[in-house]
Amino acid sequence: MRKRALITGITGQDGSYLAELLLAENYEVHGTVRRASIERLDRIEKVIGRINLHQADLLDQNSLMNILKEVEPDEVYNLAAQSFVPTSWKQPIYTGEVNAIGVTRLLEAIRLVNKGIKFYQASSSEMFGNTPYSPQNEETPFYPRSPYAVSKIYGHYITMNYRDSYGMFCCSGILFNHESPRRGEEFVTRKITLAAARIKLGLQEKLKLGNLDAKRDWGFAGDYVRAVYLMMQHNQPDVFVIATGVAHSVRDFCKAAFECVDLNWENYVEVDSSLIRPADVNHLVGDSSKARKLLKWKPEVSFEQLIEMMVASDIELVKRRKG
Ligand code: NAP
Ligand code: F7E
């Protein structure tokens, strides 16, 4: 029989890649969507006829209970979140409601409907924040620097708590930053690749950024959802760090992206102090040896290939939007 998966956050970057991967693995794929005045299904356009969408929200307990009863999934992937760090200072309570209590709502729904459903929680390298230890692995202490990071720590620990208290298959992936042409346009990588494309095509003059010294371990979202899937197929529910092991600064990213369109980034990028965060995370780099050993996972797309892919896609997008 076909396995059935439910993805919360299927309309997001990772949800769309995971849906494609699970379809390729012959799953019956279900996803949650939130009601909005305009439907935003662009990321899942390619697979829309092959997946099943259901209205639900992590803020609404009954919608989660009903969907679990209706779909009867074997696996639930909880990717839904308020995922933009700066918004978490503007809306800290909302961020906590979705990213922290929302996880408990979903876990409670699973516990009450069917404790046998496997559960994946999308945890984040932001939980490490400004930890003095580098590189970060599954044992590294957390030092969160934003309401987002704090909310994700709650989500991570409640997941482990349901595993240990109720013997449920609950695993948590601590994923470092992962990007793609489907990345939201406000995140720094996409903001840079889109600007490089627009500047090259004469539609934008300058790119305003905040902290250029921040370093991140950037990978490709397509590689990372494969790790997520492998965690759910592992013989026991566990915690895994997923990362490339190489960090670059925002400045490095700018240089490489503008080089893809034969421009010198220094002529276009300006620092805007209003984009500097109340507290930033300066340097993150992950050690994913556990996943490499136990899940036989490794990233396939390099930093340079990722940037080329994103810039090429944004050039096409900008040309289409212009037309
Ligand atoms: P994303 O593109 O921002 O997608 C977030 C998804 O969550 C969207 O489908 C969004 O729906 C949905 N959502 C937001 N609030 C919701 C609510 N109250 N109820 C139900 N759905 C809700 O994020 P992503 O980059 O794919 O990341 C996926 C997950 O991994 C998130 O939990 C994120 O925090 C975590 N994470 C991401 C990274 C990364 O580098 N990308 C790294 C570590 C962890 P709408 O389309 O309606 O807005
Ligand atoms: O920022 C600096 C900024 O917003 C990266 C989310 O997916 O990954 C993501 O969180 C760095 C920060 O990602 C701008 O200060 C400079 O140091 O792309 P970002 P993030 O905050 O690391 C983690 C793992 C998640 O879990 C999150 O959900 O870039 N930066 N100038 C800027 N950042 C933005 N957004 N915009 C700027 O203009």
Short mmCIF file of C-alpha atoms and ligand atoms in Angstrom, two decimals:
data_model
loop_
_atom_site.label_atom_id
_atom_site.label_comp_id
_atom_site.label_asym_id
_atom_site.label_seq_id
_atom_site.Cartn_x
_atom_site.Cartn_y
_atom_site.Cartn_z
CA MET A 1 0.00 0.00 0.00
CA ARG A 2 1.16 3.58 -0.74
CA LYS A 3 2.45 5.43 2.30
CA ARG A 4 0.60 8.62 3.18
CA ALA A 5 2.37 11.80 4.25
CA LEU A 6 0.98 15.06 5.59
CA ILE A 7 3.14 18.17 5.17
CA THR A 8 2.32 21.32 7.12
CA GLY A 9 3.80 24.31 5.29
CA ILE A 10 3.60 22.58 1.90
CA THR A 11 3.34 26.01 0.18
CA GLY A 12 6.75 27.05 1.56
CA GLN A 13 10.20 26.53 0.09
CA ASP A 14 10.93 23.22 1.84
CA GLY A 15 7.35 21.96 1.66
CA SER A 16 7.38 22.19 -2.12
CA TYR A 17 10.66 20.28 -2.49
CA LEU A 18 9.58 17.67 0.05
CA ALA A 19 6.26 17.14 -1.77
CA GLU A 20 8.17 16.45 -5.00
CA LEU A 21 10.53 14.04 -3.25
CA LEU A 22 7.72 12.12 -1.55
CA LEU A 23 5.79 11.83 -4.82
CA ALA A 24 8.93 10.41 -6.43
CA GLU A 25 9.03 7.90 -3.53
CA ASN A 26 5.45 6.93 -4.45
CA TYR A 27 3.78 8.49 -1.40
CA GLU A 28 0.25 9.82 -1.35
CA VAL A 29 0.99 13.43 -0.44
CA HIS A 30 -1.30 15.70 1.58
CA GLY A 31 -0.57 19.26 2.66
CA THR A 32 -2.07 22.01 4.76
CA VAL A 33 -2.84 25.45 3.40
CA ARG A 34 -3.99 28.56 5.24
CA ARG A 35 -6.95 30.55 4.06
CA ALA A 36 -5.84 33.79 2.44
CA SER A 37 -7.59 36.40 0.32
CA ILE A 38 -5.37 35.38 -2.60
CA GLU A 39 -4.13 31.79 -2.97
CA ARG A 40 -0.32 31.55 -3.15
CA LEU A 41 0.36 28.16 -4.65
CA ASP A 42 3.20 29.09 -7.05
CA ARG A 43 5.81 26.87 -5.42
CA ILE A 44 3.62 23.78 -5.72
CA GLU A 45 2.26 24.59 -9.20
CA LYS A 46 4.22 21.71 -10.75
CA VAL A 47 2.63 19.08 -8.49
CA ILE A 48 -0.77 20.57 -7.75
CA GLY A 49 -2.71 17.86 -9.63
CA ARG A 50 -0.86 15.09 -7.75
CA ILE A 51 -1.23 16.29 -4.15
CA ASN A 52 -4.18 16.82 -1.82
CA LEU A 53 -4.61 20.14 -0.06
CA HIS A 54 -6.54 20.71 3.16
CA GLN A 55 -7.27 23.90 5.05
CA ALA A 56 -5.63 23.95 8.48
CA ASP A 57 -3.62 26.25 10.69
CA LEU A 58 -1.17 25.57 13.51
CA LEU A 59 -3.15 28.13 15.52
CA ASP A 60 -6.32 26.05 15.28
CA GLN A 61 -6.41 22.78 17.26
CA ASN A 62 -9.60 21.40 15.72
CA SER A 63 -8.37 21.86 12.17
CA LEU A 64 -5.32 19.73 13.04
CA MET A 65 -7.37 17.01 14.74
CA ASN A 66 -9.82 16.86 11.82
CA ILE A 67 -7.13 16.64 9.17
CA LEU A 68 -5.37 13.78 10.96
CA LYS A 69 -8.65 11.87 11.24
CA GLU A 70 -9.48 12.50 7.60
CA VAL A 71 -6.08 11.81 6.04
CA GLU A 72 -4.84 9.06 8.41
CA PRO A 73 -1.20 9.76 7.53
CA ASP A 74 1.72 7.46 8.27
CA GLU A 75 4.09 10.42 8.54
CA VAL A 76 3.61 14.09 9.48
CA TYR A 77 6.27 16.62 8.48
CA ASN A 78 5.85 19.84 10.46
CA LEU A 79 7.45 22.49 8.26
CA ALA A 80 4.93 25.26 8.97
CA ALA A 81 6.34 28.27 10.79
CA GLN A 82 6.71 32.02 10.98
CA SER A 83 10.19 31.57 9.56
CA PHE A 84 11.55 35.10 9.08
CA VAL A 85 13.83 36.10 11.97
CA PRO A 86 13.28 39.93 11.80
CA THR A 87 9.49 39.46 11.95
CA SER A 88 9.97 37.57 15.19
CA TRP A 89 10.93 40.83 16.95
CA LYS A 90 7.94 42.62 15.47
CA GLN A 91 5.53 39.77 16.26
CA PRO A 92 7.14 37.76 19.09
CA ILE A 93 3.89 36.46 20.55
CA TYR A 94 2.52 35.35 17.21
CA THR A 95 5.88 33.69 16.41
CA GLY A 96 5.69 31.77 19.69
CA GLU A 97 2.07 30.79 19.09
CA VAL A 98 2.90 29.25 15.71
CA ASN A 99 6.45 27.95 16.15
CA ALA A 100 6.28 26.83 19.78
CA ILE A 101 2.71 26.18 20.93
CA GLY A 102 1.77 25.22 17.36
CA VAL A 103 4.10 22.22 17.61
CA THR A 104 2.42 21.15 20.85
CA ARG A 105 -1.00 21.48 19.20
CA LEU A 106 0.08 19.16 16.41
CA LEU A 107 1.78 16.68 18.75
CA GLU A 108 -1.29 16.60 20.98
CA ALA A 109 -3.48 16.00 17.94
CA ILE A 110 -1.26 13.07 16.91
CA ARG A 111 -1.20 11.67 20.45
CA LEU A 112 -4.99 11.75 20.63
CA VAL A 113 -5.73 10.53 17.09
CA ASN A 114 -3.02 7.92 16.56
CA LYS A 115 0.25 7.70 18.51
CA GLY A 116 1.71 5.53 15.76
CA ILE A 117 2.02 8.43 13.30
CA LYS A 118 5.66 9.42 12.75
CA PHE A 119 6.47 13.10 13.32
CA TYR A 120 9.22 15.37 12.00
CA GLN A 121 9.94 18.80 13.51
CA ALA A 122 11.78 21.46 11.46
CA SER A 123 14.33 22.74 13.97
CA SER A 124 16.91 25.35 13.12
CA SER A 125 20.59 26.24 13.44
CA GLU A 126 19.34 29.61 14.76
CA MET A 127 18.91 27.74 18.07
CA PHE A 128 22.72 27.70 18.37
CA GLY A 129 22.80 31.48 17.92
CA ASN A 130 25.99 32.86 19.38
CA THR A 131 27.21 29.67 20.99
CA PRO A 132 30.97 29.84 21.51
CA TYR A 133 31.39 26.28 20.18
CA SER A 134 32.21 25.68 16.53
CA PRO A 135 31.33 23.77 14.42
CA GLN A 136 27.92 23.01 15.93
CA ASN A 137 26.68 19.44 16.30
CA GLU A 138 23.83 17.64 18.11
CA GLU A 139 25.56 18.15 21.50
CA THR A 140 26.29 21.87 21.17
CA PRO A 141 24.51 24.07 23.76
CA PHE A 142 21.94 26.55 22.45
CA TYR A 143 22.36 30.34 22.79
CA PRO A 144 19.31 31.82 21.00
CA ARG A 145 19.43 35.42 19.80
CA SER A 146 15.88 36.10 18.61
CA PRO A 147 12.27 35.30 19.52
CA TYR A 148 12.35 33.00 16.46
CA ALA A 149 15.29 31.02 17.85
CA VAL A 150 13.64 30.77 21.28
CA SER A 151 10.39 29.54 19.73
CA LYS A 152 12.27 26.88 17.76
CA ILE A 153 14.01 25.65 20.92
CA TYR A 154 10.60 25.11 22.49
CA GLY A 155 9.45 23.23 19.36
CA HIS A 156 12.58 21.08 19.44
CA TYR A 157 12.31 20.15 23.11
CA ILE A 158 8.57 19.49 23.07
CA THR A 159 9.17 17.11 20.15
CA MET A 160 11.83 15.21 22.11
CA ASN A 161 9.54 15.31 25.13
CA TYR A 162 6.67 13.59 23.31
CA ARG A 163 9.13 10.97 22.06
CA ASP A 164 10.42 10.27 25.58
CA SER A 165 7.11 10.58 27.45
CA TYR A 166 4.83 8.68 25.07
CA GLY A 167 7.24 6.52 23.04
CA MET A 168 6.14 8.26 19.85
CA PHE A 169 8.35 8.38 16.73
CA CYS A 170 9.24 12.10 16.96
CA CYS A 171 12.42 13.30 15.31
CA SER A 172 13.97 16.73 14.92
CA GLY A 173 16.26 18.00 12.19
CA ILE A 174 18.50 20.93 13.10
CA LEU A 175 18.90 22.33 9.61
CA PHE A 176 21.37 25.06 8.77
CA ASN A 177 20.36 27.74 6.23
CA HIS A 178 19.24 26.22 2.95
CA GLU A 179 18.29 28.16 -0.11
CA SER A 180 16.96 27.71 -3.63
CA PRO A 181 15.24 29.62 -6.41
CA ARG A 182 12.08 29.13 -4.30
CA ARG A 183 13.49 30.92 -1.24
CA GLY A 184 11.34 33.80 0.04
CA GLU A 185 12.48 37.11 -1.45
CA GLU A 186 13.16 38.75 1.94
CA PHE A 187 15.87 36.26 2.98
CA VAL A 188 19.36 37.56 2.29
CA THR A 189 20.44 35.07 -0.40
CA ARG A 190 17.35 35.56 -2.52
CA LYS A 191 17.37 39.31 -1.94
CA ILE A 192 20.92 39.35 -3.37
CA THR A 193 20.33 37.05 -6.37
CA LEU A 194 17.14 38.87 -7.31
CA ALA A 195 18.87 42.25 -7.04
CA ALA A 196 21.85 41.04 -9.11
CA ALA A 197 19.40 39.96 -11.83
CA ARG A 198 17.42 43.22 -11.69
CA ILE A 199 20.56 45.38 -11.72
CA LYS A 200 21.97 43.42 -14.66
CA LEU A 201 18.71 44.00 -16.58
CA GLY A 202 18.69 47.72 -15.75
CA LEU A 203 15.67 47.58 -13.40
CA GLN A 204 17.38 48.43 -10.11
CA GLU A 205 20.31 50.65 -9.15
CA LYS A 206 21.36 49.72 -5.63
CA LEU A 207 20.98 46.87 -3.15
CA LYS A 208 20.59 47.80 0.52
CA LEU A 209 21.72 45.21 3.06
CA GLY A 210 22.38 45.00 6.80
CA ASN A 211 25.21 43.02 8.40
CA LEU A 212 27.66 41.98 5.66
CA ASP A 213 29.98 40.21 8.11
CA ALA A 214 27.44 37.60 9.23
CA LYS A 215 28.55 34.09 8.28
CA ARG A 216 26.23 31.23 7.47
CA ASP A 217 26.56 27.61 6.36
CA TRP A 218 24.40 27.76 3.21
CA GLY A 219 23.18 24.62 1.43
CA PHE A 220 20.59 23.70 -1.20
CA ALA A 221 17.00 23.07 -0.04
CA GLY A 222 16.61 20.10 -2.41
CA ASP A 223 19.50 18.33 -0.66
CA TYR A 224 18.16 19.15 2.80
CA VAL A 225 14.65 17.74 2.33
CA ARG A 226 16.31 14.46 1.34
CA ALA A 227 17.93 14.42 4.79
CA VAL A 228 14.53 15.11 6.36
CA TYR A 229 13.01 12.14 4.53
CA LEU A 230 15.91 9.88 5.57
CA MET A 231 15.45 10.85 9.25
CA MET A 232 11.85 9.62 9.06
CA GLN A 233 12.98 6.30 7.57
CA HIS A 234 15.71 5.77 10.21
CA ASN A 235 15.21 2.88 12.63
CA GLN A 236 14.79 5.24 15.60
CA PRO A 237 13.58 8.80 16.15
CA ASP A 238 16.59 11.02 16.71
CA VAL A 239 18.10 14.49 16.36
CA PHE A 240 20.30 15.27 13.36
CA VAL A 241 22.28 18.34 12.33
CA ILE A 242 22.14 18.97 8.59
CA ALA A 243 24.81 21.27 7.14
CA THR A 244 27.52 21.52 4.50
CA GLY A 245 30.31 22.26 7.01
CA VAL A 246 31.45 25.38 5.14
CA ALA A 247 30.60 28.97 6.15
CA HIS A 248 30.62 32.09 3.99
CA SER A 249 29.87 35.71 4.82
CA VAL A 250 27.05 37.77 3.33
CA ARG A 251 29.84 39.73 1.63
CA ASP A 252 31.17 36.49 -0.01
CA PHE A 253 27.65 35.72 -1.20
CA CYS A 254 27.31 39.18 -2.78
CA LYS A 255 30.65 38.87 -4.55
CA ALA A 256 29.81 35.45 -6.02
CA ALA A 257 26.26 36.43 -7.07
CA PHE A 258 27.31 39.63 -8.84
CA GLU A 259 30.18 37.76 -10.53
CA CYS A 260 27.55 35.49 -12.12
CA VAL A 261 26.29 38.55 -14.04
CA ASP A 262 29.79 40.00 -14.62
CA LEU A 263 29.33 42.89 -12.20
CA ASN A 264 31.41 44.08 -9.25
CA TRP A 265 29.17 43.92 -6.14
CA GLU A 266 31.02 46.81 -4.47
CA ASN A 267 29.55 49.23 -7.01
CA TYR A 268 25.96 48.35 -6.03
CA VAL A 269 25.71 47.20 -2.41
CA GLU A 270 25.08 49.78 0.35
CA VAL A 271 24.76 49.14 4.06
CA ASP A 272 21.48 50.34 5.55
CA SER A 273 21.66 50.43 9.35
CA SER A 274 17.88 49.95 9.63
CA LEU A 275 18.41 46.39 8.32
CA ILE A 276 20.77 45.48 11.16
CA ARG A 277 18.99 43.26 13.69
CA PRO A 278 18.58 44.03 17.40
CA ALA A 279 20.81 40.97 17.96
CA ASP A 280 22.40 39.00 15.15
CA VAL A 281 24.00 35.60 14.88
CA ASN A 282 27.55 36.15 13.71
CA HIS A 283 28.97 32.82 12.67
CA LEU A 284 27.27 29.48 12.19
CA VAL A 285 28.83 26.38 10.70
CA GLY A 286 27.48 22.89 11.16
CA ASP A 287 29.02 19.47 11.74
CA SER A 288 26.70 16.92 10.13
CA SER A 289 28.92 13.84 10.64
CA LYS A 290 26.13 12.00 12.49
CA ALA A 291 23.73 12.33 9.52
CA ARG A 292 26.50 11.47 7.07
CA LYS A 293 27.29 8.30 9.01
CA LEU A 294 23.85 7.06 10.09
CA LEU A 295 21.66 8.37 7.26
CA LYS A 296 24.32 8.13 4.53
CA TRP A 297 23.41 11.71 3.65
CA LYS A 298 25.64 14.33 2.08
CA PRO A 299 24.96 17.56 0.23
CA GLU A 300 25.32 17.39 -3.56
CA VAL A 301 25.11 21.09 -4.55
CA SER A 302 28.08 23.37 -3.74
CA PHE A 303 27.92 27.01 -2.62
CA GLU A 304 28.96 28.19 -6.11
CA GLN A 305 26.43 25.90 -7.88
CA LEU A 306 23.67 27.10 -5.56
CA ILE A 307 24.36 30.76 -6.34
CA GLU A 308 24.57 30.10 -10.09
CA MET A 309 21.24 28.24 -9.95
CA MET A 310 19.55 31.08 -8.03
CA VAL A 311 20.91 33.89 -10.20
CA ALA A 312 20.02 32.05 -13.44
CA SER A 313 16.49 31.44 -12.18
CA ASP A 314 16.06 35.07 -11.08
CA ILE A 315 17.21 36.39 -14.47
CA GLU A 316 14.47 34.32 -16.10
CA LEU A 317 11.94 35.43 -13.49
CA VAL A 318 12.77 39.12 -13.90
CA LYS A 319 12.47 38.83 -17.69
CA ARG A 320 9.05 37.16 -17.30
CA ARG A 321 7.84 39.76 -14.78
CA LYS A 322 8.94 42.53 -17.14
CA GLY A 323 7.02 41.06 -20.05
P1 NAP B 1 8.80 29.18 4.43
O1 NAP B 1 9.15 29.18 2.98
O2 NAP B 1 8.64 30.47 5.15
O3 NAP B 1 7.43 28.34 4.58
C1 NAP B 1 6.70 28.34 5.78
C2 NAP B 1 5.40 27.60 5.58
O4 NAP B 1 4.66 27.62 6.80
C3 NAP B 1 4.47 28.21 4.50
O5 NAP B 1 3.85 27.17 3.80
C4 NAP B 1 3.44 28.97 5.35
O6 NAP B 1 2.20 29.12 4.70
C5 NAP B 1 3.32 27.99 6.53
N1 NAP B 1 2.72 28.62 7.71
C6 NAP B 1 3.10 29.75 8.33
N2 NAP B 1 2.32 29.98 9.42
C7 NAP B 1 1.45 28.95 9.48
C8 NAP B 1 0.38 28.62 10.35
N3 NAP B 1 0.05 29.39 11.39
N4 NAP B 1 -0.31 27.47 10.13
C9 NAP B 1 0.00 26.68 9.07
N5 NAP B 1 0.97 26.96 8.19
C10 NAP B 1 1.69 28.08 8.40
O7 NAP B 1 9.86 28.32 5.25
P2 NAP B 1 10.95 27.24 4.73
O8 NAP B 1 12.19 27.95 4.41
O9 NAP B 1 10.30 26.33 3.76
O10 NAP B 1 11.23 26.46 6.08
C11 NAP B 1 10.45 25.33 6.46
C12 NAP B 1 10.61 25.10 7.96
O11 NAP B 1 11.97 24.87 8.28
C13 NAP B 1 10.17 26.25 8.84
O12 NAP B 1 9.66 25.70 10.02
C14 NAP B 1 11.46 26.99 9.14
O13 NAP B 1 11.36 27.70 10.34
C15 NAP B 1 12.41 25.81 9.24
N6 NAP B 1 13.82 26.06 8.90
C16 NAP B 1 14.13 26.65 7.72
C17 NAP B 1 15.46 26.80 7.38
C18 NAP B 1 15.87 27.42 6.07
O14 NAP B 1 17.05 27.78 5.94
N7 NAP B 1 14.99 27.50 5.09
C19 NAP B 1 16.46 26.33 8.24
C20 NAP B 1 16.08 25.72 9.43
C21 NAP B 1 14.75 25.57 9.75
P3 NAP B 1 1.88 30.37 3.74
O15 NAP B 1 2.41 29.96 2.38
O16 NAP B 1 0.41 30.47 3.81
O17 NAP B 1 2.60 31.56 4.31
O1 F7E B 2 19.74 36.22 7.18
C1 F7E B 2 22.16 39.03 7.32
C2 F7E B 2 21.29 38.80 8.55
O2 F7E B 2 17.29 36.33 6.82
C3 F7E B 2 21.05 35.70 7.11
C4 F7E B 2 15.63 31.33 8.10
O3 F7E B 2 15.33 30.37 7.11
O4 F7E B 2 17.85 30.48 8.33
C5 F7E B 2 17.11 31.65 8.05
O5 F7E B 2 17.38 32.65 9.03
C6 F7E B 2 22.06 36.72 7.59
C7 F7E B 2 21.70 37.38 8.93
O6 F7E B 2 18.42 34.11 7.33
C8 F7E B 2 20.35 41.38 5.24
O7 F7E B 2 21.57 39.79 9.53
C9 F7E B 2 22.35 41.17 6.02
O8 F7E B 2 22.85 37.44 9.76
O9 F7E B 2 18.72 35.11 5.14
P1 F7E B 2 18.46 35.49 6.54
P2 F7E B 2 18.53 33.73 8.88
O10 F7E B 2 18.18 34.84 9.77
O11 F7E B 2 19.86 33.09 9.07
C10 F7E B 2 17.60 29.88 9.61
C11 F7E B 2 18.45 28.64 9.72
C12 F7E B 2 16.15 29.68 9.86
O12 F7E B 2 15.77 28.76 10.56
C13 F7E B 2 15.23 30.77 9.46
O13 F7E B 2 13.89 30.30 9.35
O14 F7E B 2 22.11 37.78 6.64
N1 F7E B 2 21.64 40.10 6.44
N2 F7E B 2 21.59 41.99 5.30
C14 F7E B 2 20.40 40.19 5.98
N3 F7E B 2 19.34 39.38 6.09
C15 F7E B 2 18.19 39.74 5.45
N4 F7E B 2 17.12 38.93 5.53
N5 F7E B 2 18.09 40.91 4.74
C16 F7E B 2 19.14 41.77 4.60
O15 F7E B 2 19.03 42.80 3.96
#
